[in-house]
Each structure stands twice: as C-alpha cells, then as structure tokens.
Amino acid sequence: MIKRPLIIDCDPGIDDAECLMMVQGSGQFDIRGITAVHGNVPLELTSKNALFLSKLYGMDCPVYKGAKEALIQRLTRAEYVHGSNGLIGFEYELPEDAEFAEGHAWDFIWEEAVKQNGELEILAIGPLTNLAIAVMKYPELPKLIKNLVIMGGSAGSGNFGVYSEYNIAQDPHACEIVLQAGFPNFTMVDWNACHMVHLTEEEWKPLLNLPETNKFAALAKRMLEFEVVNKAKLREEGTNIFPTGDDHYTCDPTAAAVLIDPEIAQYVEKYAFCDCVGEMTRGQTVIDWLGFAPLKNIKLPVAMDREKFVEMYFKCVKSYDREDC
Amino acid sequence: MLKKKPIIMDVDTGVDDTLALLLVAAADTLELKAITTVFGNCSLETTTENTLKICELLGLDVPVAAGAYRPVIDPPIDYSVAPMVDIHGRDGLGNVGNRLPAPTKQAEKMAAADLMAKAIKESEEKVTIVATAPLTNIATFLLAYPDLHEKVECIALMGGAAFGGNMGFSVEANIGHDPDAAKIVFMSDVPKYMFSLDATMGCFITDDERQAIADNGGKTGEFLKDCMQQYSDIYKALGGLPGAVLHDSLPVAWLLDESVVEFKHCYVDVELKGVKTRGCTVTDLVGYTGKSANTYVSMKADREKLINMHIEAAKKFN
C-alpha cells in the first residue's frame, strides 16, 4: 500500500496528542512533517509537545515551529482544559536526539506540497495561522493540496463564544484567509461534528489499564484521570460546557477519523465565511445554509458513525502494543 | 364569557402578515386595539395601503397608523431593487392586491408610537404587542413612552434566529432591516418572545392546505390562496420547501394556543458591528455570556396545528 503523504499542523494540546496517536496508529500515512502553531498553549510548549509526541509515537519526521501569535488578534489561552504545559501536566523528557527542523512551518508546507506534486494532504487541528501565512506567501498552495481536513469552527453553538469555536476564535483572520483561499477539497470538522462521537465510560475505562508497553498508556491514563477531576470541578462551578455524563468527548480525534476514513461521516457542501470584526460574532464560521452565495468552499460533517469511530480509535491504540512500532 | 386578550399589531403587510391578520380577525379570544405599519416587506406607503385593504377584507375595524418609513440608522431601502419584491410581489400582496377595492378608510393622522400609547393607556389590561416587521416602531414607542413599559404584557415578535438566516447567512430579515431598532427592543425591560426562524421555517403551507383555505373561505379564502401563490413558488424554488412559510402567523397562533410553540428562555443580543453578521440575533443557548435570560426563543412549532388554525379561520369568511 502506498502511504498517503501528510503534514499535521497542530497545537498540542491533549486532544492533539490523541489525534496524532490515531493518525500514526492508522498506519495509512507517510507523515512528512509536523508543524506546530500557537493555540492551546504558547508555541514554545506546543512545539515541544509536538516534538515529544512525534518521538513517543515513533513518527520519523521533522517537526517545525510555526507562528507564535495570531495574525492580528491577541487572546488568552485555554489552560483550563489542557493544563499548564498543554499535556495536562504530563511530564516527559525529550530524547537526546530530539531537535526541531530548521526553517519555517509555512515554507516547509509549500516545499513539501511542490515535492508531492498534488498528492499532499494536510490535517490542521489548531488555529489556522501557519496555513494562512503559507497561503499569503504562496497563493498557488491550495491547488497543490489534495485534501485539507481541519478541526475548527462551528456550524451551531460554540465552545469559546456563543457561536465561536476555540481554534478559530484564536485567529479568525487566519480562518477567513484559509476559507477563501480556494482549497479544492476542504473538510471542516466543526465543534458540532465533534459532539457526534465519544467514548462511553464503559469504553474508555479500559484505556486506564493498557499494558505498560503500549506507548499511549501513560498519556491516556493521565488524560482520563485529569478529565474526571476537571469535569467534577467544572460541574461544581456550573461552567461545564461538555455534554452531560462521564462520556469522553474529544475534538481533534474526530478530525483524525474523518481523515483516516472519510466514509465515517455524511457531509453537506456549503459556503462559509469567518466573521473577524463582530462584537459578539467574531470568530464565528457563518454557514450559508440557504445557498445565497454562488459557490461552496467546505464539506461539513452532519452525521458521524460513532461505533465506527470507537472501533477505529481502539484499533489505533492497539497498534502501539507492539514493541517495535 | 372568556376575557379577550388585548393586542396591538405592528406589521409590514406583506403576504405572511396578511395570514397573521386572518388569524387575528377570526379569533374569539383576541381583542385587536390598533394596527401600526412600518416599512419592511415593501415601502411604508404600500404596507399601509395593504394593511387598510386587508382590514376591510377581513372586517377588522380598528385604527391604523403609519410609522417609520426607514430604519433608525441604516439608509432607506431602495424598493426598486430590493429582493423582497420577488417574494411578496411588487404590491406586497403577491401581485393580486389590485383585486381588492381601494380602502375606504384612511390611516390615522398620528404617529404610530402615539397610537400604540393611546391604545395601551385606554386598555384596562396589559397589552400584548405583536410585531411581524422591522422593530423600528416598537423601538420608537419604547423610547418615547418609558412609563408605559409596565403596561406591555409582552412583545411577541417575529424575527431573528438562533441559527441560520433568510436575509444574510445568519441574519433574519425583520431584524436585519433595522438591527439598531432591534437592539433597543432586546435591551428593554419588557418581556420578549422571539418567534425566530428556528421554529417558523418549519411552518410551511402545502398546496393542498392552501387550496383548503380557498375551499373553506369563500371569496376571501380564494384571495388568500392566490395572494400566497408567488410567495409559495419562491419558497419551493429557493428554499426547497413544500410551500410558503407563514412566519408572521406564529406569534398570533401562540396567543391562541400556547402549545403551538416550544421555547428556550435565554439571553439574546443583536450583533451590530459584524460586517456580514450585523443583525444576527446572538442567542446564548449555552450560557457563555453569563448574562441573564431576557427572551423566550421559539425552537420548535407544531406546523399542522398552525395550518389548521388558518383553515378554521378561513371558514368564518365563507
């Protein structure tokens, strides 16, 4: 099987860690590189976490640093979900040989797109700043990207504002640039879609008891234990924005699942823009439901196969049981 | 005898305003005190003439006053190019308005806000204001008569959307045609019920049901059916729906039977600054703003009940 060439643009972020686990665990991809971006925590941490995760999961690929800040906007970070270091305080030491690749994220994306000659896919699961800079610098880029899957935006309610989702709210201008850039195959896995899949308590409990040799084991345990504590705290404060119960909801892995097997979802094709200036709608990905606009620029998942997601998730987790992976 | 609920209608007649007025005219439980008109579906001149005509058609003998011809801040709408013409017809009555005789009565020589105030002062009971148009008149009344707010039972307005839009992607037309007026209304201390697209988009009328209005409503029913023709065609063509959507009827239907609508009580504010989201009714269903609920938002409507009300109402005109 020829592996699909892929760049992952991310801001790890605990759900990025799960997402990377799935992408690598699926065995489908030739991961050409990881580009880190500011987001869940500052770039210094997201890039370091990305480097650590690439080594943990045995991805033999360069890791680039990208944008430190949004194009225009300045906002605070989501430490309440991701802990102070982005990996909910999970402590690790970088292997001695771990180092960042030289150069900028956006130049790497362009060079790789040219090299792959129309076959490159991109999974972007953080603010879209790196991608926006790449598009600004290389307007021909979209045409060379076979498939762009992002986790971001919302077609309904948000998780940052009334209508805005966190990744997009961090850099609405970047989102608008990317939406209008003309990517021919652009799937927006939005906050709504991320609510269509989850692991039930019964399903996620076994993740606490993975064999120690499994490379995802320690991180999974930390993530789920932190989540239980965090949810209890949010409930007590009355600020729990997650769906009820003890199910494990997670964002970025939903995008991984859509990338790995697009048939996991049903889609509608719509036109969307991102509001950058509204007092209350800033960061909203506004969907043209009725079709006022003459064009479409995104595919939006409107239904997801949860059972299939669970099956996929655990198949990926299991791939790390092997010592040699 | 059941006590009648006193109401004022603020309209921009309009095809669906006409159907809302049908429900009012046939209702035993509502007492219509006054009607005020405003620009919206058509120019103020046209909405006022249409309202007078429809009142005579339906036997509604109440004072009518013309209000705002333009939004408070946005420029006046150029009706020679406005897309509403394709929906409500050049005459606002589906291009069949000329089948009705010219109105014998004239609009009152007073400001719309003054007529509202007069009706509210004269009423023993608190008065419900039903607004099925841009909120310019309502905002003017609220600003001009702060002492009368407590005599307003509630404002039942057709407009806005928690999700989606029909003027912009996330902007509903009644709010979008005067976002600043809407802001004034949502900021006010008067109880508010927002009959939004979230519920009204489900309130379509099929061809068979439209025919039933004609079959049961004599000449009046026949006129109403034809008045909805173009409106229905455009909803089929552009919206992919089985027929015309009777947005404006929903608040009236709710006054007749509360079970027609399901609400969520939450904070609603109007976006004024967004380039393409100006006029979006930002509806905080989850509670991000931390602000207390100020509006009941319609999330769902019972379409069949609503349509049956129209057919039953038409029978009274046979």
XYZ file of C-alpha atoms in Angstrom:
643
model
C 0.000 0.000 0.000
C 1.293 3.422 -0.890
C 1.064 5.609 2.176
C -0.691 8.972 1.888
C 1.735 11.896 2.287
C 0.531 14.122 5.115
C 1.500 17.202 7.097
C -0.042 17.699 10.516
C -0.390 21.275 11.715
C -1.167 21.224 15.423
C -1.039 22.902 18.837
C -0.690 20.042 21.335
C -2.933 20.134 23.360
C -4.121 16.904 24.911
C -6.633 16.135 22.178
C -3.909 16.789 19.612
C -1.957 14.060 21.395
C -4.883 11.671 20.894
C -5.273 12.813 17.308
C -1.604 12.176 16.477
C -1.910 8.789 18.140
C -4.708 7.903 15.732
C -3.076 9.272 12.596
C 0.161 7.380 13.178
C -1.641 4.339 14.600
C -3.796 4.022 11.492
C -0.689 3.065 9.522
C -2.108 4.857 6.472
C 0.150 7.864 6.308
C 3.601 8.882 5.254
C 3.843 11.727 7.754
C 6.124 14.214 6.022
C 6.299 16.542 8.975
C 4.587 18.231 11.857
C 4.194 21.991 12.017
C 3.434 23.463 15.410
C 1.388 26.571 15.976
C 0.361 28.673 18.976
C -3.020 27.694 20.308
C -3.992 25.620 23.284
C -0.810 26.879 24.961
C 2.014 29.139 23.690
C 4.195 27.998 20.773
C 7.194 27.147 22.979
C 5.052 24.460 24.620
C 3.026 23.292 21.614
C 6.198 22.814 19.580
C 7.974 20.985 22.378
C 4.918 18.790 22.904
C 4.738 18.087 19.178
C 8.378 17.038 19.163
C 7.823 14.792 22.173
C 4.717 13.183 20.641
C 6.479 12.563 17.338
C 9.129 10.609 19.203
C 6.657 8.866 21.527
C 4.588 7.541 18.630
C 7.634 6.699 16.569
C 6.945 9.172 13.797
C 10.143 9.549 11.883
C 9.515 13.075 10.667
C 10.742 16.658 11.045
C 8.957 18.972 13.464
C 8.816 22.660 12.558
C 7.988 25.662 14.632
C 5.341 27.950 13.190
C 3.589 31.127 14.240
C 3.885 32.375 17.785
C 0.817 34.541 17.608
C -2.350 35.076 15.644
C -2.139 37.261 12.535
C -3.844 40.222 14.185
C -5.680 39.259 17.326
C -4.291 38.776 20.855
C -6.171 36.499 23.259
C -5.624 34.339 26.334
C -5.040 30.573 26.309
C -7.095 27.503 27.231
C -5.076 26.221 30.157
C -8.211 25.128 31.972
C -8.635 22.245 29.539
C -5.062 21.395 28.643
C -3.237 22.106 31.889
C -0.259 24.404 32.209
C 2.011 22.586 29.736
C -0.678 21.652 27.216
C -0.400 17.969 28.039
C -2.281 18.416 31.311
C 0.954 18.454 33.264
C 2.191 15.147 31.855
C 5.917 15.259 32.491
C 8.336 13.923 29.961
C 11.919 14.215 28.878
C 12.771 14.746 25.267
C 15.053 12.064 23.842
C 18.622 13.291 23.359
C 18.398 13.240 19.598
C 15.201 15.267 19.540
C 15.545 18.573 17.756
C 13.458 20.918 15.684
C 13.889 21.126 11.961
C 15.444 24.334 10.638
C 13.145 26.708 8.821
C 9.609 27.980 8.999
C 6.439 25.905 9.064
C 4.922 27.749 6.069
C 7.983 27.256 3.852
C 8.089 23.574 4.697
C 4.382 23.189 3.842
C 4.934 24.824 0.448
C 8.102 22.911 -0.395
C 6.512 19.622 0.551
C 3.368 20.445 -1.467
C 5.542 21.066 -4.529
C 7.560 17.922 -3.899
C 4.444 15.742 -3.543
C 3.073 17.179 -6.764
C -0.613 17.345 -5.867
C -0.721 14.361 -3.543
C -0.086 16.111 -0.219
C -2.813 16.135 2.413
C -2.957 18.460 5.410
C -4.572 17.888 8.772
C -4.823 21.173 10.684
C -6.103 20.931 14.227
C -5.072 24.231 15.766
C -5.551 27.900 14.910
C -5.001 28.285 11.165
C -2.199 30.856 11.429
C 0.549 28.725 9.804
C -1.681 27.776 6.941
C -2.808 31.382 6.433
C 0.793 32.576 6.256
C 1.551 29.781 3.791
C -1.384 30.883 1.608
C -0.368 34.547 1.839
C 3.181 33.734 0.848
C 2.345 31.043 -1.708
C -1.077 31.766 -3.276
C -0.684 28.694 -5.506
C -0.578 26.394 -2.475
C -4.295 25.429 -2.288
C -4.251 23.940 -5.789
C -1.491 21.543 -4.763
C -3.275 20.214 -1.692
C -5.237 17.075 -2.406
C -7.173 17.145 0.829
C -7.402 19.584 3.737
C -9.117 18.477 6.927
C -9.354 20.903 9.809
C -10.758 20.687 13.291
C -12.280 24.073 13.894
C -15.264 26.313 13.637
C -18.845 25.651 14.419
C -21.988 25.447 12.375
C -24.018 25.795 15.561
C -23.150 26.815 19.118
C -19.533 27.420 20.050
C -17.196 26.442 22.870
C -15.425 29.793 23.102
C -18.248 32.250 22.491
C -21.917 31.867 21.749
C -21.095 30.818 18.192
C -17.294 30.677 18.094
C -15.111 27.604 18.439
C -11.744 27.854 20.227
C -9.264 27.184 17.381
C -10.957 29.676 15.093
C -11.597 32.236 17.815
C -7.826 32.232 18.426
C -7.245 33.535 14.912
C -10.407 34.430 12.968
C -8.462 36.316 10.298
C -6.363 33.248 9.531
C -9.504 31.151 9.281
C -11.080 33.594 6.834
C -7.930 33.582 4.682
C -7.895 29.790 4.578
C -11.645 29.519 3.906
C -11.420 31.858 0.917
C -8.094 30.549 -0.403
C -9.656 28.045 -2.781
C -8.667 24.677 -1.296
C -10.463 22.305 -3.665
C -11.177 19.646 -1.053
C -11.701 21.196 2.363
C -13.467 19.385 5.177
C -14.314 21.445 8.239
C -14.767 19.122 11.192
C -16.567 21.559 13.438
C -17.469 21.589 17.129
C -20.886 20.140 16.241
C -19.299 17.187 14.478
C -17.018 16.584 17.444
C -20.136 16.099 19.557
C -21.337 13.320 17.294
C -18.684 10.897 18.531
C -17.457 9.991 22.004
C -16.276 7.074 24.094
C -18.704 5.944 26.774
C -17.375 5.398 30.270
C -17.530 1.670 29.647
C -15.488 2.136 26.507
C -12.791 4.461 27.866
C -12.266 2.705 31.212
C -10.024 0.003 29.640
C -7.670 2.783 28.495
C -6.654 3.117 32.151
C -5.317 -0.425 32.065
C -3.376 -0.603 28.832
C -0.247 -2.748 29.006
C 2.708 -0.681 30.169
C 4.480 -1.415 26.933
C 1.805 0.461 24.994
C 3.287 3.824 24.110
C -0.039 5.602 24.591
C -0.718 4.035 28.013
C 0.791 6.607 30.377
C -0.586 9.584 28.481
C -4.067 8.047 28.185
C -4.174 7.359 31.920
C -3.109 10.884 32.758
C -5.604 12.367 30.287
C -8.599 10.438 31.542
C -7.807 10.867 35.233
C -7.355 14.609 34.697
C -10.605 14.747 32.781
C -12.579 13.155 35.619
C -11.188 15.682 38.098
C -11.640 18.577 35.695
C -15.226 17.694 34.852
C -16.121 17.435 38.530
C -14.624 20.864 39.088
C -16.434 22.421 36.139
C -19.685 20.846 37.273
C -19.203 22.279 40.727
C -18.576 25.712 39.241
C -21.567 25.224 36.972
C -19.421 26.017 33.942
C -19.392 22.592 32.326
C -19.838 23.157 28.608
C -19.440 19.492 27.725
C -22.330 17.169 27.127
C -23.587 15.516 30.283
C -22.349 12.325 31.852
C -18.941 10.732 32.034
C -18.501 10.093 28.338
C -15.139 11.049 26.880
C -15.719 13.755 24.284
C -12.715 14.888 22.324
C -12.233 17.206 19.366
C -9.146 16.611 17.283
C -9.514 12.794 17.048
C -12.817 13.413 15.264
C -10.848 15.142 12.512
C -8.343 12.272 12.516
C -11.180 9.819 11.993
C -12.556 11.859 9.071
C -9.078 11.988 7.529
C -8.422 8.275 8.006
C -11.784 7.192 6.608
C -13.985 9.908 5.083
C -16.857 7.446 4.958
C -17.238 7.714 8.711
C -19.291 10.860 8.147
C -22.082 12.219 5.995
C -21.455 15.682 4.617
C -23.136 18.716 3.189
C -21.270 21.094 0.905
C -21.690 24.712 1.919
C -20.176 28.140 1.622
C -18.821 29.585 4.859
C -17.014 32.728 5.941
C -15.451 33.641 9.236
C -16.529 36.861 10.911
C -13.484 38.815 12.104
C -14.951 42.024 13.474
C -18.292 41.376 15.161
C -18.724 42.343 18.771
C -20.338 39.003 19.514
C -19.984 37.018 16.297
C -16.211 37.419 15.892
C -14.698 34.013 15.233
C -17.989 32.525 14.071
C -17.781 30.365 10.980
C -21.011 31.556 9.397
C -22.617 28.932 7.197
C -24.639 29.792 4.102
C -27.392 27.277 4.838
C -29.847 28.560 2.232
C -27.321 28.967 -0.568
C -27.170 32.753 -1.072
C -23.585 32.533 -2.293
C -22.815 31.174 -5.738
C -20.042 28.874 -4.520
C -19.248 26.231 -1.893
C -15.938 26.103 -0.060
C -16.318 23.450 2.633
C -17.611 19.993 3.296
C -19.291 19.876 6.684
C -19.922 16.587 8.505
C -23.557 16.468 9.581
C -23.656 12.879 10.844
C -20.904 10.627 12.174
C -20.789 6.884 12.734
C -19.950 6.670 16.433
C -19.500 2.898 16.536
C -17.025 3.090 13.693
C -15.146 5.869 15.496
C -14.798 3.773 18.649
C -13.610 0.798 16.658
C -11.074 2.962 14.805
C -9.846 4.612 17.999
C -9.082 1.307 19.715
C -7.540 -0.236 16.634
C -5.112 2.689 16.591
C -4.446 2.404 20.339
C -3.720 -1.304 19.933
C -1.143 -0.638 17.231
C 1.083 0.775 19.970
C 1.082 -2.524 21.889
C 3.820 -3.774 19.642
C 7.295 -3.124 20.962
C 8.694 -2.455 17.522
C 6.306 0.259 16.425
C -67.529 34.820 28.551
C -63.816 34.419 28.181
C -61.944 37.631 28.664
C -60.319 38.748 25.438
C -56.615 39.365 25.298
C -55.912 42.938 24.154
C -53.276 43.189 21.434
C -51.663 45.682 19.091
C -50.256 44.566 15.751
C -47.213 46.172 14.159
C -47.000 44.978 10.567
C -45.385 45.433 7.158
C -48.145 43.788 5.111
C -46.842 41.575 3.292
C -48.195 38.165 2.382
C -47.494 36.442 5.689
C -48.669 39.496 7.661
C -51.953 39.067 5.804
C -52.259 35.483 7.035
C -51.421 36.594 10.570
C -54.204 39.181 10.330
C -56.556 36.415 9.170
C -55.945 34.576 12.450
C -56.486 37.772 14.436
C -59.707 38.615 12.587
C -61.171 35.169 13.209
C -60.079 34.875 16.844
C -62.700 34.976 19.605
C -60.074 35.362 22.296
C -58.180 38.374 20.975
C -59.188 41.998 21.019
C -57.242 43.951 18.428
C -56.852 47.536 19.673
C -54.805 49.093 16.903
C -52.506 48.390 14.000
C -49.323 50.258 13.222
C -47.430 49.918 9.970
C -43.784 50.158 9.098
C -41.502 49.729 6.084
C -40.214 46.191 5.590
C -41.600 43.808 3.003
C -42.480 46.924 0.979
C -42.317 50.681 1.354
C -44.299 52.248 4.189
C -46.789 53.657 1.705
C -47.505 50.197 0.342
C -47.587 48.369 3.672
C -50.032 50.964 4.996
C -52.321 50.747 1.975
C -52.162 46.950 2.081
C -52.973 46.907 5.767
C -56.031 49.103 5.236
C -57.190 46.905 2.350
C -56.711 43.676 4.297
C -58.520 45.119 7.316
C -61.531 45.795 5.135
C -61.316 42.364 3.546
C -61.266 40.724 6.971
C -63.685 43.107 8.659
C -61.143 44.449 11.096
C -62.428 47.853 12.151
C -59.517 49.282 14.131
C -57.405 52.425 13.898
C -54.321 52.103 11.707
C -51.345 54.465 11.969
C -48.330 54.637 9.710
C -44.942 54.604 11.433
C -41.364 54.555 10.226
C -40.549 54.693 6.527
C -36.871 53.835 7.160
C -34.562 52.193 9.716
C -33.247 54.336 12.571
C -29.664 54.471 11.302
C -29.259 52.401 8.145
C -30.179 54.117 4.868
C -33.710 53.713 3.495
C -34.290 50.597 1.398
C -34.493 51.118 -2.366
C -37.591 49.092 -3.173
C -36.992 49.297 -6.900
C -34.186 46.783 -6.443
C -34.971 45.098 -3.093
C -35.250 41.297 -3.283
C -38.459 41.324 -1.215
C -40.321 42.179 -4.430
C -39.630 38.661 -5.680
C -41.093 37.199 -2.521
C -44.106 39.337 -1.632
C -44.771 40.691 -5.110
C -44.436 44.242 -6.431
C -47.512 45.213 -4.459
C -46.626 43.228 -1.342
C -49.721 41.084 -1.837
C -48.422 38.544 -4.334
C -49.333 40.810 -7.281
C -53.050 40.246 -6.708
C -53.622 43.244 -4.413
C -55.419 45.053 -7.277
C -58.286 42.576 -6.897
C -59.169 44.284 -3.638
C -61.058 47.597 -3.703
C -59.189 50.723 -2.681
C -59.554 51.201 1.079
C -62.418 53.445 2.163
C -60.730 54.326 5.439
C -57.514 56.242 5.876
C -54.686 55.882 8.304
C -54.971 57.953 11.491
C -53.205 61.273 11.410
C -50.948 60.390 14.290
C -47.574 58.813 14.930
C -47.516 55.026 15.220
C -45.946 55.239 18.674
C -48.716 57.597 19.775
C -51.415 55.230 18.555
C -49.744 52.381 20.450
C -49.580 54.539 23.555
C -53.202 55.607 23.220
C -54.393 52.004 22.862
C -52.299 50.891 25.809
C -53.473 53.753 28.040
C -57.121 53.057 27.205
C -56.820 49.360 27.970
C -57.597 48.133 31.474
C -55.483 45.057 30.930
C -51.845 44.896 29.969
C -51.484 44.832 26.191
C -49.517 42.375 24.085
C -47.641 43.870 21.150
C -47.351 41.534 18.181
C -44.620 42.711 15.824
C -44.229 40.983 12.479
C -41.965 43.595 10.891
C -38.727 45.517 11.435
C -38.797 46.785 15.019
C -38.448 50.496 14.248
C -41.911 51.463 15.537
C -41.563 49.298 18.632
C -38.177 50.838 19.464
C -39.607 54.318 18.991
C -42.546 53.536 21.268
C -40.297 52.040 23.970
C -38.016 55.097 23.916
C -40.839 57.629 23.744
C -43.038 56.086 26.435
C -40.824 54.696 29.220
C -43.750 54.939 31.663
C -45.868 52.569 29.603
C -43.393 49.654 29.553
C -45.066 48.091 32.558
C -48.415 48.077 30.792
C -46.980 45.950 27.999
C -47.754 42.307 28.694
C -45.044 41.249 26.287
C -43.650 41.856 22.842
C -44.277 38.831 20.644
C -42.036 39.462 17.685
C -41.462 37.512 14.537
C -37.789 37.838 13.793
C -34.280 36.666 14.419
C -32.726 33.233 14.520
C -30.517 31.310 16.906
C -29.093 29.582 13.843
C -29.225 30.497 10.179
C -30.895 33.406 8.422
C -33.034 34.412 5.462
C -31.517 37.816 4.650
C -27.888 37.001 5.374
C -26.388 33.653 6.288
C -27.067 34.359 9.952
C -29.400 37.332 9.662
C -33.205 37.254 9.622
C -34.923 39.969 7.575
C -37.058 41.753 10.196
C -34.018 42.205 12.422
C -31.622 42.748 9.518
C -33.724 45.591 8.141
C -33.206 47.560 11.351
C -30.618 45.998 13.660
C -30.340 49.133 15.786
C -34.069 49.196 16.499
C -33.901 45.508 17.370
C -31.031 46.220 19.763
C -33.212 48.798 21.552
C -36.034 46.281 21.860
C -33.833 43.461 23.179
C -32.210 45.853 25.664
C -35.603 46.873 27.016
C -37.153 45.608 30.238
C -40.345 44.438 28.522
C -40.896 40.641 28.362
C -39.957 39.347 24.946
C -40.945 36.316 22.921
C -38.889 35.872 19.777
C -40.632 33.819 17.104
C -37.456 33.041 15.251
C -36.615 31.173 12.075
C -35.641 28.195 14.228
C -39.362 27.493 14.579
C -41.005 29.466 11.775
C -39.059 27.783 8.960
C -40.999 24.631 9.805
C -44.336 26.442 9.315
C -44.838 25.904 5.595
C -48.223 25.500 3.959
C -48.624 22.877 1.249
C -50.555 23.412 -1.971
C -53.378 21.205 -0.680
C -53.634 23.195 2.518
C -53.589 26.442 0.569
C -56.418 25.055 -1.542
C -58.297 24.162 1.644
C -58.216 27.824 2.647
C -59.769 28.708 -0.713
C -62.351 25.909 -0.484
C -63.422 26.877 3.021
C -63.052 30.629 2.919
C -65.298 31.764 0.068
C -64.042 34.770 -1.882
C -61.741 35.785 0.946
C -60.228 32.320 1.011
C -59.775 32.404 -2.741
C -57.950 35.738 -2.495
C -55.685 34.477 0.304
C -54.778 31.407 -1.707
C -53.793 33.479 -4.737
C -52.033 36.043 -2.597
C -49.711 33.241 -1.416
C -49.008 31.889 -4.932
C -45.785 33.705 -5.818
C -44.629 33.561 -2.183
C -45.156 29.817 -2.273
C -43.394 29.392 -5.617
C -40.272 31.158 -4.414
C -40.061 29.088 -1.232
C -40.304 25.966 -3.351
C -37.704 27.148 -5.835
C -35.145 28.680 -3.493
C -35.814 27.022 -0.160
C -36.629 23.552 -1.440
C -39.695 23.596 0.814
C -43.169 22.168 0.056
C -44.674 25.665 0.093
C -44.841 29.137 1.561
C -43.608 29.684 5.095
C -46.102 31.525 7.318
C -43.573 33.197 9.614
C -45.801 36.011 10.838
C -48.668 33.758 11.883
C -46.691 32.030 14.601
C -46.878 34.713 17.328
C -50.636 35.087 16.761
C -51.122 31.302 16.759
C -49.253 31.165 20.068
C -51.617 33.746 21.573
C -54.494 31.482 20.538
C -52.911 28.223 21.681
C -49.691 28.197 23.691
C -48.999 24.575 22.817
C -48.126 25.539 19.236
C -44.611 26.656 20.181
C -41.726 25.355 22.299
C -39.400 27.991 23.747
C -35.984 28.268 25.314
C -35.503 31.081 27.788
C -32.080 32.616 27.188
C -30.054 35.762 26.614
C -30.429 37.342 23.184
C -28.468 40.311 21.924
C -28.156 41.866 18.488
C -24.802 41.972 16.708
C -24.297 45.473 15.305
C -20.669 45.517 14.239
C -20.080 42.377 12.186
C -19.585 43.091 8.504
C -21.883 40.328 7.344
C -23.331 39.323 10.700
C -24.811 42.740 11.530
C -28.371 41.985 12.578
C -27.626 38.483 13.865
C -29.669 37.763 16.989
C -26.902 36.226 19.088
C -28.772 33.596 21.091
C -26.834 32.291 24.074
C -28.353 28.837 24.466
C -25.403 27.518 26.482
C -24.686 30.480 28.747
C -21.315 31.813 27.528
C -22.199 35.437 28.049
C -23.068 34.905 31.711
C -25.972 37.300 31.215
C -29.445 36.535 32.474
C -32.096 35.312 30.105
C -34.085 38.135 28.530
C -36.067 36.405 25.796
C -38.132 33.311 25.137
C -36.847 31.929 21.838
C -39.037 29.660 19.727
C -37.159 26.463 18.938
C -39.983 24.374 17.500
C -43.515 24.829 16.206
C -46.432 22.493 15.608
C -46.928 23.055 11.907
C -50.157 21.118 11.472
C -51.869 22.865 14.350
C -50.796 26.217 12.964
C -52.022 25.494 9.446
C -55.326 24.095 10.709
C -55.900 27.353 12.551
C -55.774 29.128 9.200
C -58.220 26.739 7.577
C -60.592 27.075 10.547
C -60.198 30.854 10.449
C -60.999 30.912 6.710
C -64.339 29.175 7.397
C -65.563 32.274 9.196
C -65.366 34.192 5.919
C -67.386 31.739 3.839
